[in-house]
Amino acid sequence: MVRITLTVLMVLLASLVAPQQSSILQGRLIAPDGTPVRNREGTLHLRLYDYESDRWVSFSIRTDDEGIYCPQVRGWRDEENLKGLERNKGKRVVTWVYIYVPKVGALITRRFLWTIGEPLPTLQLKPPAKLTVKFVRLLLNTEVERREAPVRLPDDPESVWVIDEDDWLPADEWLTVAGVSLRLNPNEERQLILPVMPARKIPVRIRVFNPAFKSGESPPHLPIKGNLLTSQGGSWSGLVEVDRTDPYQFVFVPPLHFLRLPVGSLPMRPVVDTIHELDYGLQPYPITQVEVEVVDEKGNPLRHFLNLLTLNQTARDRLMEALNDARFYGREQILPRELMETLWKQLMETRFHSTERKFMLTPWTPLMLRVYYGEWNRSGFVAVPLKTAGMERLKLRFQLNLPQQEQPQVLRIKTGRLEGVARTLDGKPIARRTIIAMFAEKELVDWLSEDDNIAFYTETDEQGRFVFEKLPEGKYDIFVEDFEWTGCVEVIVKAKETTKVTLIGYFVPFEEPKERTITLRLQFPDGKPYFGCDVSAMSQFQSHGRTDEHGCVNLKVRGEWLEIRASDGSWHLPTIRLAPDQTELTVAVPSILLGQVEGRIFLPDGQTSDNVLVTAWKLSERGRFGRGPERVAQLQVLPNRLPEQVTRLRVLPDGRFFCVLPEGVYVFKAEPMPRDYGTPDTGASLSPPVFVRAGEVARVEWKLKRMLSCRFELAMPTEFTKLPWLGTLFIRQESKEHVYESRFQLPLSVAIAEPLSELGNEDVIWDGSIEAPQGFYRFTSWGWEGEQFEGVVRSE
């Protein structure tokens, strides 16, 4: 009797101590060899998403003899999680599962639909493997205090889980762990060591001088990158977040100044242990106000118009951001609306007409100024590069010599007559249609001519005949003004002559593409539907939708070309051409695999410096790299969020850098951090082509190029070997009480040179001499009458 009582008590006690099981969550596990996972303990992680809430729950599980598992309730947290499932019983949710049984197997699923309360789908585990992720600070070689790392499938960006050292991972499939793609072998125990680059953005304390401070005044606070610097009499000071890898970070400083934050002076220390200081007093540079005067040899004003070409588009775009920043945060106190509009127009637009004689210039956006001048048939053209060294005013006086005045009875513009007939391919006349004669220099003729421009348009008669009674001599394209007609002929009109032409055109029926609906089926690479994904489709307009449980979504399109991408920008597909009657389309989402790159940059003398920027550029499928970087045919950049480059880094003091990139072929460009004034000792250079593959570390080393002093002379065509003396350019630069004057004979030997081996918008002004690294350059120059010449030179 006593034995029976003790046995019953022991059973009751064991039932109280043992973990409870719940039937709300269960499923069946299959081992990698196809047999049930019997009587084993493991861990189950669930992510449940119903488009309104997103929940993560985790349980310990135990399987029975048939491989059926249920969660083990071992504490209050498990009880609360199960109660939450009970409350949502019957709800259909998007589900991700990460499950493992130690030494047996592991699995990370793509998304699937699950009705809470029903059994989970049968899951077959992959062979198990273990991975330890170690993050190491470069330069210091010390481990970062971080034990967890994110892991996901490469084709489902939302299948993200955080692992630690005790977790098991599936082998024999690609995983993205902490941003790196890898594939583990069965039962492997691997350690992944990932270098950690210093933080790009760091807090910095800065102090900026107030260039317009007057005693007794109380200037407003200065907005900078969303923060406000407090006014302290003759300066502003405060904390601001600065990107150490971005050399073009500007601040608008009233009344009319810009400050470029000198991030090159911030060291690339791996650990930000203290707040960096730029507290020595930053001096903003004034926006130079340029005034142009064009006169003849007697000082009489000449009719003219200006054409400005901005050469540093990157800096110009960032100046726009600084203006927006000052306008939004500073309101009218910092940047009044009228001043904002004036700055925007004169700094950001590249074309100025004859009525505008003033514009603005900054030290970071040099210009090529082209001046068209003259009086009707007495005209010319000069080009001058413009740079500023922080001057407040720059006055340019072009005193020009005009050709001798022709006799009054001579036409202001030499003209000729053009007559022709327009016919179809079968010889029928093209009747009652407008014919256009498009002049290659139509803008210049419009400016010079006071005559009505009806001379550039005419109409065919019933027999298809047309006549231009008076056209300025030159080269023209003659075509029909109707988008349903095509056909064009090139003619040269000579003064006082009649030119005859026959225009053959044919009718192209044009119908506006009709809007239609196509059913897009999105699937994973294994053919399973990719549902619950917000997609965006771009044809002639943009359409949005979310895929259903079959991976389908109806999208409205117009036209034959379609571009499909995830609405969050995580992936995009190449442009697809649709058939005219196509109503269904099945596509698979890309599986993006990532590889590691470790590089090192040396100065020409073999030393290293952290004042070097590195950008990565991805070669397109049509790119050629076998002949060296100068022969690269075409470059394409990923991702689309940064169309100018894949990534931008600043190297460490020992010249090293580390990054992770999608698989492909890349070239890396290294360049010194830009300076406001003066020429750096080194120029940009390209690395050899680098193959980036998943699961591997690509290594590359190369040197910066040394800057060379070159003398550049234009070899003009024969008829321009002796350029005429056009006049004199007087330049007056003013900065407070300082005045600097100089003069130059016109025309100047001027060209814009673009490095053939560089990747980006880096036009260089050549005005007779240049400091440039050795290499090939494509240049553009102009003759004294506006003729454009192009060629290739080598700097050596």
mmCIF file of N, CA and C in Angstrom, residues 408-483:
data_model
loop_
_atom_site.group_PDB
_atom_site.id
_atom_site.type_symbol
_atom_site.label_atom_id
_atom_site.label_comp_id
_atom_site.label_asym_id
_atom_site.label_seq_id
_atom_site.Cartn_x
_atom_site.Cartn_y
_atom_site.Cartn_z
ATOM 1 N N PRO A 408 25.883 98.483 -96.607
ATOM 2 C CA PRO A 408 24.522 98.451 -96.067
ATOM 3 C C PRO A 408 23.559 97.630 -96.909
ATOM 4 N N GLN A 409 23.786 97.574 -98.259
ATOM 5 C CA GLN A 409 22.832 96.853 -99.079
ATOM 6 C C GLN A 409 22.987 95.336 -98.975
ATOM 7 N N VAL A 410 24.055 94.855 -98.361
ATOM 8 C CA VAL A 410 24.243 93.414 -98.217
ATOM 9 C C VAL A 410 23.289 92.891 -97.142
ATOM 10 N N LEU A 411 22.714 91.709 -97.384
ATOM 11 C CA LEU A 411 21.786 91.126 -96.410
ATOM 12 C C LEU A 411 22.484 90.899 -95.077
ATOM 13 N N ARG A 412 21.705 91.050 -94.035
ATOM 14 C CA ARG A 412 22.287 90.854 -92.706
ATOM 15 C C ARG A 412 22.804 89.432 -92.515
ATOM 16 N N ILE A 413 22.108 88.473 -93.074
ATOM 17 C CA ILE A 413 22.567 87.091 -93.065
ATOM 18 C C ILE A 413 22.533 86.606 -94.503
ATOM 19 N N LYS A 414 23.609 86.028 -94.976
ATOM 20 C CA LYS A 414 23.649 85.522 -96.334
ATOM 21 C C LYS A 414 22.669 84.361 -96.462
ATOM 22 N N THR A 415 21.789 84.441 -97.443
ATOM 23 C CA THR A 415 20.737 83.440 -97.561
ATOM 24 C C THR A 415 20.741 82.831 -98.951
ATOM 25 N N GLY A 416 20.089 81.680 -99.031
ATOM 26 C CA GLY A 416 19.891 80.997 -100.300
ATOM 27 C C GLY A 416 18.464 80.505 -100.405
ATOM 28 N N ARG A 417 18.144 79.934 -101.550
ATOM 29 C CA ARG A 417 16.783 79.443 -101.809
ATOM 30 C C ARG A 417 16.808 77.928 -101.855
ATOM 31 N N LEU A 418 15.771 77.330 -101.256
ATOM 32 C CA LEU A 418 15.646 75.876 -101.253
ATOM 33 C C LEU A 418 14.269 75.518 -101.781
ATOM 34 N N GLU A 419 14.235 74.675 -102.795
ATOM 35 C CA GLU A 419 12.963 74.198 -103.311
ATOM 36 C C GLU A 419 13.025 72.694 -103.449
ATOM 37 N N GLY A 420 11.880 72.047 -103.358
ATOM 38 C CA GLY A 420 11.864 70.600 -103.448
ATOM 39 C C GLY A 420 10.469 70.065 -103.586
ATOM 40 N N VAL A 421 10.391 68.750 -103.605
ATOM 41 C CA VAL A 421 9.118 68.067 -103.714
ATOM 42 C C VAL A 421 9.135 66.904 -102.737
ATOM 43 N N ALA A 422 8.016 66.664 -102.091
ATOM 44 C CA ALA A 422 7.882 65.585 -101.116
ATOM 45 C C ALA A 422 6.950 64.528 -101.693
ATOM 46 N N ARG A 423 7.438 63.294 -101.800
ATOM 47 C CA ARG A 423 6.664 62.204 -102.357
ATOM 48 C C ARG A 423 6.728 60.997 -101.433
ATOM 49 N N THR A 424 5.750 60.122 -101.628
ATOM 50 C CA THR A 424 5.751 58.846 -100.924
ATOM 51 C C THR A 424 6.605 57.852 -101.693
ATOM 52 N N LEU A 425 6.760 56.647 -101.124
ATOM 53 C CA LEU A 425 7.580 55.629 -101.771
ATOM 54 C C LEU A 425 7.033 55.230 -103.135
ATOM 55 N N ASP A 426 5.708 55.286 -103.310
ATOM 56 C CA ASP A 426 5.116 54.915 -104.593
ATOM 57 C C ASP A 426 4.934 56.109 -105.514
ATOM 58 N N GLY A 427 5.550 57.259 -105.182
ATOM 59 C CA GLY A 427 5.545 58.401 -106.076
ATOM 60 C C GLY A 427 4.402 59.372 -105.907
ATOM 61 N N LYS A 428 3.496 59.140 -104.974
ATOM 62 C CA LYS A 428 2.371 60.047 -104.784
ATOM 63 C C LYS A 428 2.834 61.285 -104.009
ATOM 64 N N PRO A 429 2.290 62.439 -104.304
ATOM 65 C CA PRO A 429 2.710 63.658 -103.594
ATOM 66 C C PRO A 429 2.215 63.671 -102.149
ATOM 67 N N ILE A 430 3.025 64.222 -101.282
ATOM 68 C CA ILE A 430 2.634 64.446 -99.880
ATOM 69 C C ILE A 430 2.069 65.858 -99.821
ATOM 70 N N ALA A 431 0.762 65.965 -99.872
ATOM 71 C CA ALA A 431 0.097 67.257 -100.029
ATOM 72 C C ALA A 431 -0.300 67.843 -98.684
ATOM 73 N N ARG A 432 -0.255 69.168 -98.661
ATOM 74 C CA ARG A 432 -0.735 69.944 -97.517
ATOM 75 C C ARG A 432 -0.117 69.490 -96.187
ATOM 76 N N ARG A 433 1.184 69.341 -96.207
ATOM 77 C CA ARG A 433 1.909 68.985 -94.986
ATOM 78 C C ARG A 433 2.990 70.035 -94.738
ATOM 79 N N THR A 434 3.265 70.297 -93.470
ATOM 80 C CA THR A 434 4.289 71.271 -93.100
ATOM 81 C C THR A 434 5.666 70.646 -93.231
ATOM 82 N N ILE A 435 6.571 71.375 -93.886
ATOM 83 C CA ILE A 435 7.955 70.948 -94.041
ATOM 84 C C ILE A 435 8.826 71.832 -93.156
ATOM 85 N N ILE A 436 9.749 71.192 -92.426
ATOM 86 C CA ILE A 436 10.650 71.913 -91.528
ATOM 87 C C ILE A 436 12.066 71.834 -92.080
ATOM 88 N N ALA A 437 12.745 72.983 -92.081
ATOM 89 C CA ALA A 437 14.181 73.029 -92.365
ATOM 90 C C ALA A 437 14.879 73.335 -91.044
ATOM 91 N N MET A 438 15.502 72.319 -90.440
ATOM 92 C CA MET A 438 16.126 72.481 -89.132
ATOM 93 C C MET A 438 17.603 72.813 -89.303
ATOM 94 N N PHE A 439 17.976 74.023 -88.919
ATOM 95 C CA PHE A 439 19.348 74.504 -89.064
ATOM 96 C C PHE A 439 20.196 73.986 -87.911
ATOM 97 N N ALA A 440 21.430 73.578 -88.227
ATOM 98 C CA ALA A 440 22.294 73.023 -87.183
ATOM 99 C C ALA A 440 22.601 74.045 -86.104
ATOM 100 N N GLU A 441 22.640 75.337 -86.449
ATOM 101 C CA GLU A 441 22.904 76.391 -85.476
ATOM 102 C C GLU A 441 21.719 77.336 -85.391
ATOM 103 N N LYS A 442 20.546 76.726 -85.275
ATOM 104 C CA LYS A 442 19.311 77.502 -85.307
ATOM 105 C C LYS A 442 19.239 78.521 -84.166
ATOM 106 N N GLU A 443 19.741 78.152 -82.998
ATOM 107 C CA GLU A 443 19.652 79.070 -81.860
ATOM 108 C C GLU A 443 20.445 80.345 -82.110
ATOM 109 N N LEU A 444 21.631 80.181 -82.693
ATOM 110 C CA LEU A 444 22.451 81.347 -82.985
ATOM 111 C C LEU A 444 21.789 82.217 -84.047
ATOM 112 N N VAL A 445 21.174 81.590 -85.079
ATOM 113 C CA VAL A 445 20.504 82.348 -86.126
ATOM 114 C C VAL A 445 19.294 83.084 -85.559
ATOM 115 N N ASP A 446 18.547 82.416 -84.687
ATOM 116 C CA ASP A 446 17.411 83.086 -84.058
ATOM 117 C C ASP A 446 17.845 84.344 -83.336
ATOM 118 N N TRP A 447 19.001 84.268 -82.693
ATOM 119 C CA TRP A 447 19.488 85.416 -81.926
ATOM 120 C C TRP A 447 19.955 86.536 -82.856
ATOM 121 N N LEU A 448 20.653 86.159 -83.931
ATOM 122 C CA LEU A 448 21.201 87.170 -84.822
ATOM 123 C C LEU A 448 20.155 87.793 -85.733
ATOM 124 N N SER A 449 19.136 87.028 -86.112
ATOM 125 C CA SER A 449 18.209 87.484 -87.136
ATOM 126 C C SER A 449 17.015 88.205 -86.532
ATOM 127 N N GLU A 450 16.648 89.324 -87.140
ATOM 128 C CA GLU A 450 15.426 90.022 -86.756
ATOM 129 C C GLU A 450 14.251 89.610 -87.625
ATOM 130 N N ASP A 451 14.522 88.805 -88.671
ATOM 131 C CA ASP A 451 13.466 88.392 -89.585
ATOM 132 C C ASP A 451 12.579 87.343 -88.931
ATOM 133 N N ASP A 452 11.388 87.225 -89.450
ATOM 134 C CA ASP A 452 10.451 86.235 -88.942
ATOM 135 C C ASP A 452 10.963 84.837 -89.267
ATOM 136 N N ASN A 453 10.836 83.914 -88.322
ATOM 137 C CA ASN A 453 11.342 82.567 -88.533
ATOM 138 C C ASN A 453 10.450 81.723 -89.429
ATOM 139 N N ILE A 454 9.461 82.359 -90.130
ATOM 140 C CA ILE A 454 8.646 81.604 -91.062
ATOM 141 C C ILE A 454 9.507 81.008 -92.162
ATOM 142 N N ALA A 455 10.711 81.555 -92.362
ATOM 143 C CA ALA A 455 11.612 81.022 -93.382
ATOM 144 C C ALA A 455 11.996 79.582 -93.086
ATOM 145 N N PHE A 456 11.876 79.116 -91.835
ATOM 146 C CA PHE A 456 12.261 77.757 -91.480
ATOM 147 C C PHE A 456 11.100 76.778 -91.626
ATOM 148 N N TYR A 457 9.928 77.263 -91.974
ATOM 149 C CA TYR A 457 8.752 76.413 -92.112
ATOM 150 C C TYR A 457 8.069 76.752 -93.431
ATOM 151 N N THR A 458 7.555 75.754 -94.061
ATOM 152 C CA THR A 458 6.756 75.981 -95.256
ATOM 153 C C THR A 458 5.782 74.821 -95.389
ATOM 154 N N GLU A 459 4.940 74.863 -96.428
ATOM 155 C CA GLU A 459 3.906 73.843 -96.599
ATOM 156 C C GLU A 459 3.892 73.367 -98.042
ATOM 157 N N THR A 460 3.656 72.072 -98.228
ATOM 158 C CA THR A 460 3.569 71.532 -99.584
ATOM 159 C C THR A 460 2.226 71.894 -100.212
ATOM 160 N N ASP A 461 2.233 71.987 -101.557
ATOM 161 C CA ASP A 461 0.975 72.212 -102.262
ATOM 162 C C ASP A 461 0.346 70.868 -102.627
ATOM 163 N N GLU A 462 -0.629 70.884 -103.512
ATOM 164 C CA GLU A 462 -1.320 69.649 -103.893
ATOM 165 C C GLU A 462 -0.385 68.676 -104.601
ATOM 166 N N GLN A 463 0.647 69.182 -105.269
ATOM 167 C CA GLN A 463 1.607 68.313 -105.959
ATOM 168 C C GLN A 463 2.803 67.953 -105.081
ATOM 169 N N GLY A 464 2.776 68.345 -103.795
ATOM 170 C CA GLY A 464 3.858 68.017 -102.878
ATOM 171 C C GLY A 464 5.051 68.942 -102.983
ATOM 172 N N ARG A 465 4.942 70.036 -103.737
ATOM 173 C CA ARG A 465 6.061 70.937 -103.900
ATOM 174 C C ARG A 465 6.137 71.922 -102.726
ATOM 175 N N PHE A 466 7.357 72.308 -102.377
ATOM 176 C CA PHE A 466 7.561 73.280 -101.301
ATOM 177 C C PHE A 466 8.746 74.163 -101.656
ATOM 178 N N VAL A 467 8.752 75.359 -101.074
ATOM 179 C CA VAL A 467 9.812 76.334 -101.344
ATOM 180 C C VAL A 467 10.146 77.082 -100.056
ATOM 181 N N PHE A 468 11.443 77.218 -99.784
ATOM 182 C CA PHE A 468 11.951 78.144 -98.767
ATOM 183 C C PHE A 468 12.623 79.274 -99.540
ATOM 184 N N GLU A 469 11.998 80.416 -99.575
ATOM 185 C CA GLU A 469 12.520 81.512 -100.367
ATOM 186 C C GLU A 469 13.831 82.065 -99.814
ATOM 187 N N LYS A 470 13.991 82.025 -98.492
ATOM 188 C CA LYS A 470 15.176 82.647 -97.887
ATOM 189 C C LYS A 470 15.586 81.847 -96.651
ATOM 190 N N LEU A 471 16.699 81.131 -96.790
ATOM 191 C CA LEU A 471 17.260 80.385 -95.667
ATOM 192 C C LEU A 471 18.698 80.833 -95.456
ATOM 193 N N PRO A 472 19.120 81.092 -94.225
ATOM 194 C CA PRO A 472 20.537 81.377 -93.983
ATOM 195 C C PRO A 472 21.398 80.215 -94.469
ATOM 196 N N GLU A 473 22.525 80.526 -95.062
ATOM 197 C CA GLU A 473 23.367 79.465 -95.595
ATOM 198 C C GLU A 473 23.833 78.560 -94.458
ATOM 199 N N GLY A 474 23.964 77.277 -94.789
ATOM 200 C CA GLY A 474 24.382 76.297 -93.800
ATOM 201 C C GLY A 474 23.781 74.941 -94.087
ATOM 202 N N LYS A 475 23.939 74.041 -93.126
ATOM 203 C CA LYS A 475 23.471 72.659 -93.275
ATOM 204 C C LYS A 475 22.118 72.502 -92.583
ATOM 205 N N TYR A 476 21.198 71.786 -93.266
ATOM 206 C CA TYR A 476 19.841 71.620 -92.759
ATOM 207 C C TYR A 476 19.405 70.161 -92.854
ATOM 208 N N ASP A 477 18.503 69.807 -91.936
ATOM 209 C CA ASP A 477 17.741 68.558 -92.046
ATOM 210 C C ASP A 477 16.331 68.937 -92.459
ATOM 211 N N ILE A 478 15.859 68.364 -93.585
ATOM 212 C CA ILE A 478 14.529 68.657 -94.108
ATOM 213 C C ILE A 478 13.631 67.467 -93.819
ATOM 214 N N PHE A 479 12.489 67.693 -93.150
ATOM 215 C CA PHE A 479 11.600 66.586 -92.826
ATOM 216 C C PHE A 479 10.167 67.089 -92.710
ATOM 217 N N VAL A 480 9.238 66.143 -92.634
ATOM 218 C CA VAL A 480 7.816 66.444 -92.536
ATOM 219 C C VAL A 480 7.445 66.613 -91.074
ATOM 220 N N GLU A 481 6.693 67.665 -90.777
ATOM 221 C CA GLU A 481 6.275 67.911 -89.391
ATOM 222 C C GLU A 481 4.982 67.146 -89.106
ATOM 223 N N ASP A 482 5.137 65.866 -88.852
ATOM 224 C CA ASP A 482 3.988 65.024 -88.520
ATOM 225 C C ASP A 482 4.540 63.708 -88.014
ATOM 226 N N PHE A 483 4.180 63.337 -86.788
ATOM 227 C CA PHE A 483 4.771 62.139 -86.213
ATOM 228 C C PHE A 483 4.324 60.867 -86.921
#
